[in-house]
Amino acid sequence: MDGLILASPRMRDDHIRQLAEEKPVIVVNRDVEGITCVVPDVEKGLGEAVRHLAGHGHRRITFIAGPEASWMSGRRWLGVRQACEWSHLESVKLESDSPTIKGGRAAARAIVGSGASAVIAYNDLLAIGLLQELQAAAYAVPDQISIVGFDDIFGADFTTPGLTTVRAPMETCGIEATSLLLKALKGSEKSASTHYIDTELVVRGSTGKYLG
């Protein structure tokens, strides 16, 4: 192979830099110093999500985290925390068993116990599992609790209600990463840089006014 695109790698930074000494490397969905990276700008979409929830009267937001080794999970939690501080909201982090529907279902009891009226999940699968489990326990979404996912995967609008989520344009990230790798192979990409791709809030039915 002539070059590599690493998508959401869990490797150590120094291992990635060692690879880059052998072949051109582009990293997607993670920021590594000294490497050209393509990263969704989570601050924009999460800021919109937190302001959306604040505008509906929510004052306490729980973030369901992704895998401990995931750089992006830490970045999304930081984005939630900073946006909540700006909007004078309380934020709480909750660990999850896995970033899956099953993991979302498992988190439901802890979410109810956290006292939060709104949840932002690390990804849509966690959010969908949480939504399903809460509804099975006769909790009304969004009347009793609002739920926001992340990614806007295929099927995010198939739930009832449809899932409000932060859209991460991964196709755009892939196109940008491929373009950068081709430039590197031609020798026209001289120095490492981070390219940010905007995220945006997609509002559907899983978020609504806090009824207290």
Coordinates of C-alpha atoms in Angstrom, one line a residue:
M1 CA 0.0 0.0 0.0
D2 CA 1.1 3.6 -0.6
G3 CA -0.8 5.3 2.2
L4 CA -3.2 4.8 5.1
I5 CA -6.5 6.4 6.3
L6 CA -7.1 5.5 10.0
A7 CA -10.7 6.0 11.0
S8 CA -11.3 6.4 14.8
P9 CA -8.1 4.6 15.7
R10 CA -7.6 3.5 19.3
M11 CA -3.8 3.2 18.9
R12 CA -1.4 5.3 20.9
D13 CA -0.4 8.6 19.4
D14 CA 3.3 7.5 19.1
H15 CA 2.3 4.4 17.3
I16 CA 0.4 6.4 14.7
R17 CA 3.4 8.7 14.3
Q18 CA 5.7 5.7 13.8
L19 CA 3.4 4.5 11.0
A20 CA 3.5 8.0 9.4
E21 CA 7.3 7.7 9.2
E22 CA 6.9 4.8 6.8
K23 CA 3.8 5.9 4.8
P24 CA 1.6 8.9 4.5
V25 CA -1.2 8.7 7.1
I26 CA -4.4 10.6 7.5
V27 CA -6.5 10.2 10.7
V28 CA -10.2 10.6 10.7
N29 CA -12.3 11.3 13.8
R30 CA -9.3 11.9 16.1
D31 CA -6.7 14.7 16.5
V32 CA -3.1 13.5 16.7
E33 CA -0.3 16.0 17.0
G34 CA 2.1 15.9 14.0
I35 CA -0.4 14.1 11.8
T36 CA -2.8 15.4 9.2
C37 CA -6.3 14.8 10.6
V38 CA -9.9 15.3 9.6
V39 CA -12.2 15.8 12.6
P40 CA -15.9 16.6 13.0
D41 CA -16.2 19.9 14.9
V42 CA -18.3 18.6 17.7
E43 CA -18.4 22.0 19.5
K44 CA -20.8 23.5 16.9
G45 CA -23.3 20.7 16.9
L46 CA -23.2 20.1 20.7
G47 CA -23.5 23.8 21.4
E48 CA -26.6 23.8 19.3
A49 CA -27.9 20.7 21.1
V50 CA -27.3 22.2 24.6
R51 CA -28.9 25.6 23.6
H52 CA -31.9 23.7 22.2
L53 CA -32.4 21.9 25.5
A54 CA -31.8 25.0 27.6
G55 CA -34.4 26.8 25.5
H56 CA -36.9 24.1 26.4
G57 CA -36.3 24.6 30.1
H58 CA -33.9 21.8 30.9
R59 CA -31.3 22.5 33.6
R60 CA -29.5 19.2 34.2
I61 CA -28.1 17.2 31.3
T62 CA -26.5 13.7 31.5
F63 CA -23.9 12.6 28.9
I64 CA -23.7 8.9 28.3
A65 CA -20.0 8.2 27.4
G66 CA -18.6 6.0 24.8
P67 CA -15.6 3.6 25.2
E68 CA -13.0 4.7 27.7
A69 CA -10.2 4.4 25.0
S70 CA -12.2 6.5 22.5
W71 CA -10.6 10.0 21.9
M72 CA -13.9 11.2 20.4
S73 CA -15.9 10.2 23.4
G74 CA -13.7 12.4 25.6
R75 CA -13.9 15.2 23.0
R76 CA -17.7 15.0 23.0
W77 CA -17.9 15.0 26.8
L78 CA -15.7 18.1 26.8
G79 CA -18.0 19.8 24.2
V80 CA -21.1 19.0 26.3
R81 CA -19.5 20.2 29.5
Q82 CA -18.3 23.5 28.0
A83 CA -21.6 24.2 26.3
C84 CA -23.4 23.5 29.6
E85 CA -21.1 25.8 31.5
W86 CA -21.8 28.6 29.0
S87 CA -25.6 28.1 29.3
H88 CA -25.4 27.8 33.1
L89 CA -26.6 24.2 33.0
E90 CA -25.5 21.3 35.2
S91 CA -23.8 18.4 33.3
V92 CA -23.2 14.8 34.5
K93 CA -21.1 12.1 32.9
L94 CA -22.4 8.5 33.0
E95 CA -20.2 5.6 31.8
S96 CA -21.8 2.9 29.6
D97 CA -21.2 -0.8 29.1
S98 CA -20.8 -0.5 25.3
P99 CA -21.7 2.1 22.6
T100 CA -24.6 -0.1 21.4
I101 CA -28.4 -0.4 21.7
K102 CA -27.8 -2.9 24.5
G103 CA -25.5 -0.5 26.2
G104 CA -28.2 2.2 26.0
R105 CA -30.8 -0.1 27.5
A106 CA -28.5 -1.0 30.3
A107 CA -27.9 2.7 31.1
A108 CA -31.7 3.5 31.5
R109 CA -32.0 2.9 35.2
A110 CA -28.9 5.0 36.0
I111 CA -30.3 7.8 33.8
V112 CA -33.5 7.9 35.7
G113 CA -31.6 7.9 39.0
S114 CA -29.4 10.8 37.9
G115 CA -32.3 13.2 38.1
A116 CA -31.5 14.6 34.6
S117 CA -34.4 15.8 32.4
A118 CA -32.3 15.5 29.3
V119 CA -29.7 13.1 27.9
I120 CA -27.0 13.5 25.2
A121 CA -25.6 10.2 24.2
Y122 CA -22.1 9.4 22.7
N123 CA -23.8 8.0 19.7
D124 CA -27.2 7.2 18.2
L125 CA -27.2 3.5 19.1
L126 CA -26.9 4.3 22.8
A127 CA -29.6 6.9 22.4
I128 CA -31.9 4.5 20.6
G129 CA -31.4 1.8 23.2
L130 CA -32.1 4.2 26.0
L131 CA -35.3 5.4 24.2
Q132 CA -36.5 1.8 23.8
E133 CA -35.9 0.9 27.4
L134 CA -37.5 4.0 28.9
Q135 CA -40.6 3.5 26.7
A136 CA -40.8 -0.1 27.8
A137 CA -40.8 1.1 31.4
A138 CA -43.6 3.6 30.6
Y139 CA -41.5 6.7 30.6
A140 CA -42.8 9.3 28.1
V141 CA -40.2 10.7 25.7
P142 CA -39.9 13.7 25.4
D143 CA -42.6 14.6 28.1
Q144 CA -40.6 13.1 31.0
I145 CA -37.1 13.0 29.5
S146 CA -35.5 14.4 26.3
I147 CA -32.9 12.4 24.4
V148 CA -30.2 13.5 21.9
G149 CA -28.0 11.2 19.9
F150 CA -24.9 11.8 17.9
D151 CA -24.0 10.8 14.3
D152 CA -27.4 10.8 12.6
I153 CA -27.0 7.2 11.4
F154 CA -29.4 5.6 8.9
G155 CA -32.5 4.7 10.9
A156 CA -32.2 7.5 13.5
D157 CA -35.5 8.9 12.2
F158 CA -37.2 5.5 12.2
T159 CA -37.8 5.6 16.0
T160 CA -41.0 6.8 17.6
P161 CA -40.5 9.6 18.3
G162 CA -37.8 10.3 15.8
L163 CA -34.4 10.8 17.4
T164 CA -33.0 14.3 17.7
T165 CA -29.3 14.0 17.0
V166 CA -26.1 15.8 16.1
R167 CA -25.2 15.1 12.5
A168 CA -21.6 14.2 11.9
P169 CA -20.9 14.3 8.2
M170 CA -18.7 11.2 8.0
E171 CA -19.0 10.9 4.2
T172 CA -17.6 14.4 3.9
C173 CA -14.8 13.5 6.3
G174 CA -14.0 10.4 4.2
I175 CA -13.9 12.5 1.0
E176 CA -11.6 15.1 2.6
A177 CA -9.3 12.4 4.0
T178 CA -9.0 10.8 0.6
S179 CA -8.2 14.1 -1.0
L180 CA -5.6 14.9 1.5
L181 CA -4.0 11.4 1.2
L182 CA -3.8 11.8 -2.6
K183 CA -2.1 15.2 -2.2
A184 CA 0.4 13.7 0.3
L185 CA 1.2 10.9 -2.2
K186 CA 1.9 13.5 -4.9
G187 CA 4.0 15.5 -2.5
S188 CA 1.8 18.6 -2.4
E189 CA 0.7 18.2 1.2
K190 CA 3.8 19.4 3.0
S191 CA 2.9 19.9 6.7
A192 CA 0.5 18.2 9.1
S193 CA -2.7 20.1 9.8
T194 CA -6.2 19.4 11.3
H195 CA -9.2 19.9 9.1
Y196 CA -12.5 20.5 10.9
I197 CA -15.8 19.6 9.4
D198 CA -19.0 21.2 10.8
T199 CA -21.6 19.2 12.7
E200 CA -25.2 20.3 13.1
L201 CA -28.2 19.6 15.3
V202 CA -31.1 17.8 13.6
V203 CA -34.2 18.3 15.7
R204 CA -36.8 15.5 15.7
G205 CA -39.4 14.4 18.3
S206 CA -37.3 12.9 21.1
T207 CA -36.6 16.4 22.6
G208 CA -39.2 18.8 24.0
K209 CA -40.2 21.1 26.7
Y210 CA -39.3 20.3 30.3
L211 CA -42.5 19.8 32.1
G212 CA -41.0 19.6 35.6

